[in-house]
Coordinates of C-alpha atoms in Angstrom, one line a residue:
M822 CA -8.4 8.4 -39.5
R823 CA -5.1 7.8 -38.1
V824 CA -4.1 5.8 -35.6
C825 CA -1.1 6.4 -33.4
Q826 CA 1.3 2.9 -31.6
I827 CA 3.7 1.5 -30.0
V828 CA 5.2 -2.3 -31.8
T829 CA 8.0 -3.2 -29.7
K830 CA 10.2 -6.9 -31.0
I831 CA 10.0 -9.8 -28.4
M832 CA 13.5 -10.8 -27.5
N833 CA 14.8 -12.6 -24.7
Y834 CA 18.8 -12.3 -23.6
R835 CA 21.1 -14.8 -22.0
I836 CA 23.8 -12.6 -19.8
T837 CA 26.7 -13.3 -18.6
A838 CA 27.7 -10.7 -15.4
P839 CA 31.2 -9.5 -16.4
H840 CA 33.9 -9.7 -12.6
R841 CA 34.6 -5.8 -12.5
I842 CA 32.5 -2.8 -14.5
E843 CA 34.8 0.2 -15.5
G844 CA 33.4 2.4 -17.4
E845 CA 31.2 6.0 -18.6
I846 CA 27.5 5.5 -19.2
D847 CA 25.6 8.4 -20.5
L848 CA 22.9 8.1 -19.8
P849 CA 19.3 8.5 -21.3
A850 CA 17.3 11.4 -20.0
S851 CA 14.2 11.6 -17.5
K852 CA 11.0 10.8 -19.1
S853 CA 9.1 11.9 -16.0
I854 CA 10.2 15.5 -16.6
S855 CA 10.0 15.3 -20.5
N856 CA 6.7 14.0 -20.2
R857 CA 5.2 16.8 -17.9
V858 CA 7.0 19.7 -20.1
L859 CA 5.6 18.1 -23.2
L860 CA 1.8 18.8 -22.0
L861 CA 3.3 22.0 -20.2
N862 CA 5.2 22.7 -23.8
A863 CA 1.5 22.2 -25.2
L864 CA -0.9 24.2 -22.9
C865 CA 1.8 27.3 -23.5
P866 CA -0.7 29.7 -26.3
S867 CA 2.9 29.5 -28.3
P868 CA 5.4 26.6 -27.4
G869 CA 8.9 26.9 -26.8
T870 CA 12.2 24.4 -27.9
L871 CA 12.9 21.3 -26.2
S872 CA 16.1 19.7 -25.8
N873 CA 17.5 16.2 -24.8
L874 CA 13.7 15.0 -25.2
A875 CA 13.7 10.9 -23.4
K876 CA 14.3 9.2 -26.2
C877 CA 12.1 6.3 -25.0
D878 CA 7.7 4.6 -25.5
D879 CA 6.3 6.7 -23.0
T880 CA 7.4 9.9 -23.7
D881 CA 7.1 8.6 -28.3
A882 CA 3.2 8.3 -27.2
V883 CA 2.7 11.5 -25.3
L884 CA 4.7 13.0 -28.9
A885 CA 3.0 11.4 -30.8
A886 CA -0.3 11.7 -30.0
L887 CA 0.2 15.6 -29.6
A888 CA 1.8 15.9 -32.9
Q889 CA -1.1 14.3 -35.0
G890 CA -4.4 16.9 -34.0
D891 CA -6.8 15.3 -36.6
A892 CA -6.4 11.4 -34.6
T893 CA -9.6 10.6 -33.4
E894 CA -8.1 7.7 -31.7
V895 CA -4.9 7.7 -29.9
N896 CA -3.4 3.7 -29.0
I897 CA -0.6 5.0 -26.2
G898 CA 0.8 1.6 -25.7
A899 CA 2.2 0.7 -22.2
A900 CA 2.7 4.2 -21.4
G901 CA 0.7 4.7 -17.8
T902 CA 2.3 8.6 -17.3
A903 CA 0.9 9.8 -21.0
M904 CA -2.8 7.8 -20.7
R905 CA -3.0 10.1 -17.4
F906 CA -1.4 13.2 -18.4
L907 CA -3.1 12.8 -22.3
T908 CA -6.7 11.7 -20.4
A909 CA -6.7 15.2 -18.9
Y910 CA -5.9 17.3 -21.7
F911 CA -8.3 16.4 -24.3
A912 CA -11.1 16.7 -22.3
T913 CA -10.0 20.8 -22.6
R914 CA -9.3 20.5 -26.0
E915 CA -12.9 22.0 -27.0
G916 CA -14.7 20.2 -30.3
R917 CA -11.8 17.3 -30.3
T918 CA -13.0 14.0 -29.9
V919 CA -11.2 10.9 -28.7
T920 CA -10.8 7.8 -27.8
I921 CA -7.6 7.0 -26.1
D922 CA -6.2 3.6 -25.3
G923 CA -3.3 1.2 -24.7
T924 CA -2.0 -2.1 -24.3
E925 CA -4.2 -5.1 -22.5
R926 CA -2.4 -4.1 -19.3
M927 CA -3.0 -0.7 -19.8
R928 CA -7.0 -2.5 -20.0
Q929 CA -6.5 -3.1 -16.7
R930 CA -5.0 -0.6 -14.8
P931 CA -7.3 1.5 -12.5
I932 CA -8.6 5.8 -14.0
K933 CA -11.5 6.0 -12.5
V934 CA -10.1 8.4 -10.1
L935 CA -9.0 10.6 -12.3
V936 CA -12.1 10.4 -15.0
D937 CA -14.8 11.2 -11.9
A938 CA -12.5 14.2 -11.0
L939 CA -12.0 15.4 -14.5
R940 CA -15.9 14.7 -14.5
A941 CA -16.4 17.0 -11.8
L942 CA -14.8 19.9 -13.8
G943 CA -17.4 19.8 -16.1
A944 CA -14.9 17.3 -18.2
E945 CA -16.7 14.8 -20.5
I946 CA -16.1 11.3 -20.8
E947 CA -16.9 7.8 -21.4
Y948 CA -16.3 4.4 -21.3
A949 CA -15.3 3.2 -23.9
G950 CA -15.0 -0.3 -22.4
E951 CA -14.9 -1.8 -19.0
E952 CA -16.1 1.1 -16.2
G953 CA -13.4 2.5 -14.5
F954 CA -11.2 1.6 -16.7
P955 CA -9.6 3.1 -20.4
P956 CA -10.3 2.8 -23.5
L957 CA -12.1 6.2 -23.1
K958 CA -13.9 8.1 -25.6
I959 CA -13.0 12.6 -24.0
T960 CA -15.4 15.3 -25.9
G961 CA -13.1 18.3 -25.0
K962 CA -14.6 21.0 -23.2
R963 CA -14.4 24.8 -21.7
L964 CA -14.2 22.9 -18.6
R965 CA -14.3 24.6 -14.7
G966 CA -12.3 25.4 -12.0
G967 CA -12.8 25.4 -8.6
D968 CA -12.8 22.8 -5.7
L969 CA -12.0 19.3 -6.3
A970 CA -10.6 16.6 -3.4
I971 CA -8.3 13.7 -4.6
S972 CA -7.7 10.7 -3.0
G973 CA -4.0 10.9 -1.8
S974 CA -3.1 7.5 -1.7
V975 CA -3.4 7.0 -5.2
S976 CA -1.2 7.5 -8.4
S977 CA 0.6 10.7 -8.1
Q978 CA 0.3 11.2 -11.8
Y979 CA -3.9 11.3 -11.4
I980 CA -2.7 14.6 -9.1
T981 CA -0.3 15.5 -11.6
A982 CA -2.6 15.0 -14.6
L983 CA -5.3 17.1 -12.8
L984 CA -2.4 20.1 -12.2
L985 CA -1.0 19.8 -15.4
I986 CA -4.2 21.9 -16.7
A987 CA -4.9 23.6 -14.2
P988 CA -4.0 27.5 -14.9
V989 CA -6.0 27.0 -18.5
I990 CA -9.4 25.8 -16.6
G991 CA -10.1 28.9 -14.3
G992 CA -7.4 28.1 -11.7
L993 CA -7.2 24.9 -9.2
R994 CA -7.7 24.1 -5.6
L995 CA -6.8 20.8 -4.8
Q996 CA -7.7 19.6 -1.1
I997 CA -5.9 15.7 -1.1
E998 CA -7.3 13.2 1.5
G999 CA -5.6 10.6 3.7
E1000 CA -1.2 10.0 2.8
I1001 CA 0.6 11.4 -0.3
M1002 CA 2.3 9.2 -1.8
S1003 CA 4.9 10.0 -4.2
R1004 CA 4.9 13.1 -3.6
P1005 CA 8.2 13.5 -4.7
Y1006 CA 6.1 14.0 -8.6
I1007 CA 4.0 16.4 -7.2
D1008 CA 7.1 18.5 -6.5
M1009 CA 8.2 18.4 -9.4
T1010 CA 5.4 18.7 -11.2
L1011 CA 4.7 22.3 -9.4
A1012 CA 7.9 23.2 -10.2
L1013 CA 8.0 22.9 -13.4
M1014 CA 4.7 25.3 -13.4
A1015 CA 6.9 27.5 -11.8
R1016 CA 9.3 28.1 -14.7
Y1017 CA 6.5 28.1 -17.3
G1018 CA 4.9 31.2 -14.9
V1019 CA 3.2 29.0 -12.9
E1020 CA 3.5 29.9 -9.2
A1021 CA 1.2 26.8 -7.3
S1022 CA 1.3 27.5 -3.1
W1023 CA 0.9 24.2 -0.9
E1024 CA -0.6 24.4 2.5
G1025 CA -1.1 21.3 4.5
Q1026 CA -2.8 19.1 2.5
V1027 CA -4.1 22.4 -0.3
I1028 CA -2.4 23.3 -3.7
S1029 CA -4.1 25.7 -5.3
V1030 CA -3.0 26.1 -8.4
P1031 CA -4.3 30.8 -9.7
A1032 CA -5.4 30.9 -13.3
G1033 CA -3.2 32.5 -16.1
Q1034 CA -1.4 30.9 -19.0
Y1035 CA 1.8 28.7 -18.9
T1036 CA 4.6 31.2 -19.9
A1037 CA 6.4 28.7 -23.2
L1038 CA 10.9 29.2 -22.6
D1039 CA 13.5 27.1 -23.5
F1040 CA 13.9 23.7 -21.9
T1041 CA 16.4 21.0 -22.3
V1042 CA 15.9 17.6 -20.0
E1043 CA 18.0 16.5 -17.9
A1044 CA 19.8 12.1 -17.4
D1045 CA 17.6 9.9 -15.3
W1046 CA 18.5 9.3 -11.9
S1047 CA 16.4 5.8 -11.5
A1048 CA 18.0 4.7 -14.6
A1049 CA 21.1 5.8 -12.8
S1050 CA 19.9 3.3 -10.0
Y1051 CA 20.6 -0.4 -11.9
W1052 CA 24.3 1.3 -11.9
W1053 CA 24.1 2.3 -8.7
A1054 CA 23.1 -1.7 -8.0
M1055 CA 25.8 -2.6 -9.9
Q1056 CA 28.3 -1.3 -8.2
A1057 CA 27.8 -2.1 -4.6
I1058 CA 27.0 -5.7 -6.1
L1059 CA 31.1 -5.4 -7.7
P1060 CA 32.6 -3.2 -5.3
K1061 CA 35.9 -3.1 -7.4
S1062 CA 34.1 -1.4 -10.4
R1063 CA 34.3 2.2 -11.5
I1064 CA 31.1 3.6 -12.8
T1065 CA 31.0 7.4 -14.0
L1066 CA 27.9 8.3 -14.9
K1067 CA 27.1 11.5 -16.8
G1068 CA 24.3 14.1 -17.3
L1069 CA 22.6 13.9 -13.6
E1070 CA 22.0 17.5 -12.1
P1071 CA 23.2 17.2 -8.0
A1072 CA 20.3 19.3 -7.0
S1073 CA 17.5 17.5 -8.8
L1074 CA 13.4 18.0 -9.5
Q1075 CA 14.0 13.7 -9.8
G1076 CA 12.3 11.4 -5.9
D1077 CA 14.3 9.0 -6.9
S1078 CA 17.6 11.5 -6.3
R1079 CA 18.0 9.5 -2.8
I1080 CA 19.2 6.8 -4.3
T1081 CA 21.7 8.0 -3.1
E1082 CA 21.5 8.0 0.4
V1083 CA 19.9 4.7 0.5
M1084 CA 22.8 3.8 -1.0
A1085 CA 25.7 4.5 1.1
Q1086 CA 24.2 2.5 3.1
M1087 CA 26.1 0.0 1.2
G1088 CA 28.7 1.7 0.9
V1089 CA 28.7 3.3 -2.4
T1090 CA 28.9 6.8 -2.4
G1091 CA 28.5 8.9 -6.3
N1092 CA 31.6 11.7 -6.7
W1093 CA 30.3 15.2 -8.7
C1094 CA 32.8 16.2 -11.6
G1095 CA 30.8 18.9 -12.6
R1096 CA 28.0 16.6 -14.8
Y1097 CA 29.7 13.4 -13.6
L1098 CA 29.2 11.5 -10.9
D1099 CA 31.3 8.7 -10.1
L1100 CA 30.7 5.9 -8.1
R1101 CA 32.9 4.3 -5.6
S1102 CA 32.6 2.1 -2.8
D1103 CA 34.4 1.6 0.2
G1104 CA 34.8 -1.9 0.5
G1105 CA 32.3 -2.2 3.4
C1106 CA 29.1 -3.4 1.9
N1107 CA 28.8 -7.4 2.1
C1108 CA 28.2 -6.9 6.4
C1109 CA 24.3 -8.1 7.2
C1110 CA 23.1 -5.7 8.7
S1111 CA 19.3 -5.0 8.0
T1112 CA 18.1 -1.9 5.9
F1113 CA 14.5 -0.4 6.1
A1114 CA 13.0 2.3 4.5
D1115 CA 10.1 3.5 3.5
L1116 CA 10.0 4.4 -0.1
S1117 CA 6.0 5.7 -0.5
G1118 CA 8.0 9.1 -2.4
T1119 CA 9.9 6.4 -4.0
P1120 CA 8.9 3.9 -5.4
D1121 CA 10.4 3.9 -8.8
I1122 CA 13.4 2.2 -7.7
A1123 CA 12.2 -0.2 -4.9
Q1124 CA 12.8 -3.6 -7.1
T1125 CA 16.1 -1.7 -8.5
L1126 CA 16.9 -2.3 -3.9
V1127 CA 14.7 -5.3 -3.4
V1128 CA 17.2 -7.2 -6.7
M1129 CA 20.1 -5.8 -5.7
L1130 CA 19.8 -6.1 -1.2
C1131 CA 19.3 -10.0 -1.9
L1132 CA 22.0 -10.7 -4.2
M1133 CA 24.4 -8.3 -1.6
G1134 CA 22.5 -10.9 1.1
R1135 CA 21.5 -8.2 2.8
P1136 CA 17.9 -8.5 4.9
F1137 CA 15.2 -5.9 4.1
R1138 CA 11.8 -4.2 4.9
L1139 CA 11.2 -1.9 2.6
T1140 CA 7.7 0.6 3.6
G1141 CA 5.5 3.0 1.4
L1142 CA 4.7 0.2 -2.0
R1143 CA 1.1 0.7 -1.7
T1144 CA 1.2 2.1 -5.5
L1145 CA 3.7 -1.4 -6.7
R1146 CA 0.0 -2.8 -7.3
I1147 CA -0.8 -1.4 -10.2
K1148 CA 1.7 -0.5 -12.1
E1149 CA 2.6 -2.2 -15.2
T1150 CA 2.4 -5.1 -13.4
D1151 CA 1.4 -5.9 -9.8
R1152 CA 5.5 -5.8 -8.7
L1153 CA 5.4 -7.0 -5.6
E1154 CA 4.4 -10.2 -6.3
A1155 CA 6.8 -10.7 -9.9
L1156 CA 9.3 -9.4 -7.3
R1157 CA 8.6 -12.9 -4.9
V1158 CA 7.8 -15.3 -7.7
E1159 CA 11.0 -14.7 -9.5
L1160 CA 13.5 -14.1 -7.0
R1161 CA 12.2 -17.2 -5.9
K1162 CA 14.1 -18.5 -9.0
L1163 CA 16.7 -16.9 -8.0
G1164 CA 16.9 -19.0 -4.4
Y1165 CA 15.0 -15.3 -2.3
V1166 CA 12.3 -16.4 0.0
V1167 CA 11.0 -12.3 0.0
K1168 CA 8.3 -11.8 2.3
V1169 CA 5.6 -9.4 0.9
E1170 CA 2.9 -8.1 3.9
G1171 CA -0.5 -6.5 1.8
D1172 CA -0.1 -3.9 -0.1
D1173 CA 2.6 -1.8 1.6
A1174 CA 5.9 -3.8 1.7
I1175 CA 8.3 -6.5 1.1
S1176 CA 11.0 -7.7 3.2
W1177 CA 13.6 -10.2 3.3
H1178 CA 15.0 -12.3 5.7
F1179 CA 17.9 -14.5 4.8
E1180 CA 15.1 -17.7 3.3
T1181 CA 16.1 -19.5 0.6
C1182 CA 15.3 -22.5 -1.2
A1183 CA 16.8 -24.1 -4.2
P1184 CA 17.2 -21.6 -7.7
A1185 CA 16.1 -23.2 -10.8
A1186 CA 17.5 -24.6 -13.2
D1187 CA 17.4 -23.1 -15.9
I1188 CA 16.5 -18.6 -15.1
H1189 CA 14.5 -18.0 -17.7
I1190 CA 13.2 -14.0 -15.6
A1191 CA 10.0 -13.1 -17.0
T1192 CA 9.1 -9.4 -16.7
Y1193 CA 5.8 -8.9 -17.9
H1194 CA 5.5 -6.2 -19.9
D1195 CA 7.4 -4.1 -17.0
H1196 CA 10.5 -2.6 -18.7
R1197 CA 11.6 -1.4 -14.5
M1198 CA 11.9 -5.6 -14.2
A1199 CA 14.1 -6.1 -16.5
M1200 CA 17.1 -3.9 -15.4
A1201 CA 16.0 -4.6 -12.0
F1202 CA 16.7 -7.8 -12.6
A1203 CA 19.7 -7.6 -15.0
P1204 CA 22.5 -7.8 -12.2
A1205 CA 21.0 -10.9 -10.7
A1206 CA 23.6 -12.2 -13.9
I1207 CA 26.9 -11.0 -11.8
R1208 CA 25.5 -14.2 -9.5
F1209 CA 24.6 -16.8 -12.0
P1210 CA 25.9 -16.3 -15.1
G1211 CA 23.6 -17.4 -18.1
M1212 CA 20.3 -16.1 -16.5
V1213 CA 17.6 -15.5 -19.3
V1214 CA 15.9 -12.4 -18.8
D1215 CA 12.2 -12.4 -21.0
D1216 CA 10.6 -10.3 -22.9
A1217 CA 14.0 -7.8 -22.8
Q1218 CA 13.2 -5.3 -25.5
V1219 CA 10.7 -3.5 -22.5
V1220 CA 13.8 -1.9 -21.8
S1221 CA 12.6 0.9 -24.9
K1222 CA 9.1 2.3 -22.4
S1223 CA 12.5 4.0 -20.5
Y1224 CA 16.0 2.9 -21.9
P1225 CA 16.4 1.9 -25.4
E1226 CA 20.7 1.5 -24.2
F1227 CA 20.7 -0.2 -21.6
W1228 CA 21.6 -3.2 -23.3
Q1229 CA 23.9 -1.9 -25.7
H1230 CA 25.2 0.5 -21.7
L1231 CA 25.9 -3.6 -20.6
R1232 CA 28.2 -4.3 -24.1
E1233 CA 29.9 -1.8 -24.0
V1234 CA 31.4 -2.6 -19.6
G1235 CA 31.6 -6.3 -20.3
F1236 CA 28.2 -8.1 -20.9
Q1237 CA 28.0 -10.7 -22.4
I1238 CA 24.3 -10.2 -23.8
E1239 CA 23.0 -13.3 -26.4
E1240 CA 20.1 -13.8 -28.1
V1241 CA 17.9 -17.2 -27.7

């Protein structure tokens, strides 16, 4: 029996930032695109060649699971995308039984909505632990397509998982009920499926995917806009900086490319030169105008923006955040707790919004930012070292989930980072 498992060394980093940042950053590849094309490629009758795949824990988990065709147990660590996508994929692997598991936090992240949907299509899935949560014992069967309804207010990854397998199970007419969260990620999935030869249609609340086979192709993955967001934040906080980002696509499939619109309000713009994006500030980013934004389509940049806006002294109210409660951690509560250590008292409004209107408290004497096994907590709070030199980010290596080179890139532009 072979077991796929990810292990990460725990380290805490004390960080001191430079007064100005200048440098070119070779951004990591998009893990959102990487994980989708890995599944699409695996569902092709014969695979194509994939280039510039993300080198991170999440994508490594998918790669390892797909590579070990004889494994009966698969541990995907903290990779939520891998859990959702692979649950659907393994459900279609006739004659193979796999138990898929993850970290303790993964065992707390709900998956019942996806399991119920797959069972409605004929899947054989058992809960190996608590009802509604991983680990899952999956016995692959021939699934049947047809009509299916699913809530749009849950993770878009559930919807993507179903769409990815839809052509090979006979097609699917997917009725999305209620508000649709993180729609750009669903759009990304459909656009990639089209590149692989399956054209779906989306009318109103219904996505229709025809039966068929994917056609293999050679695919090169673009750089990650989520990773770019941390550099946009640093440019805003240090407006005299000159940061160039490499590998991004101007007409990206990634919803997080919307960071350009939000950052324009901060006086930060990006100028394209081929696949190089030069970030510049017009110096007008220190005004106290309130920032309002609905991030329901781009929740992964929420932590970046919340921390940045506090550091800039700009009041804000951000909405569309309900999916943050079920991420690697409860990101809304984590933001509230950790920002208080810096002296910012943010208000979490139910499950959907977070706001700040200049409320402050005394910052902690010795600042240690807890990351809660959440890569985005570490990277979103790293720019706080600009205002709080010598602060410590605990479990700093959690960035390996999506951006393993993050700390090295900070060192290259002048950050002092000491292991403590």
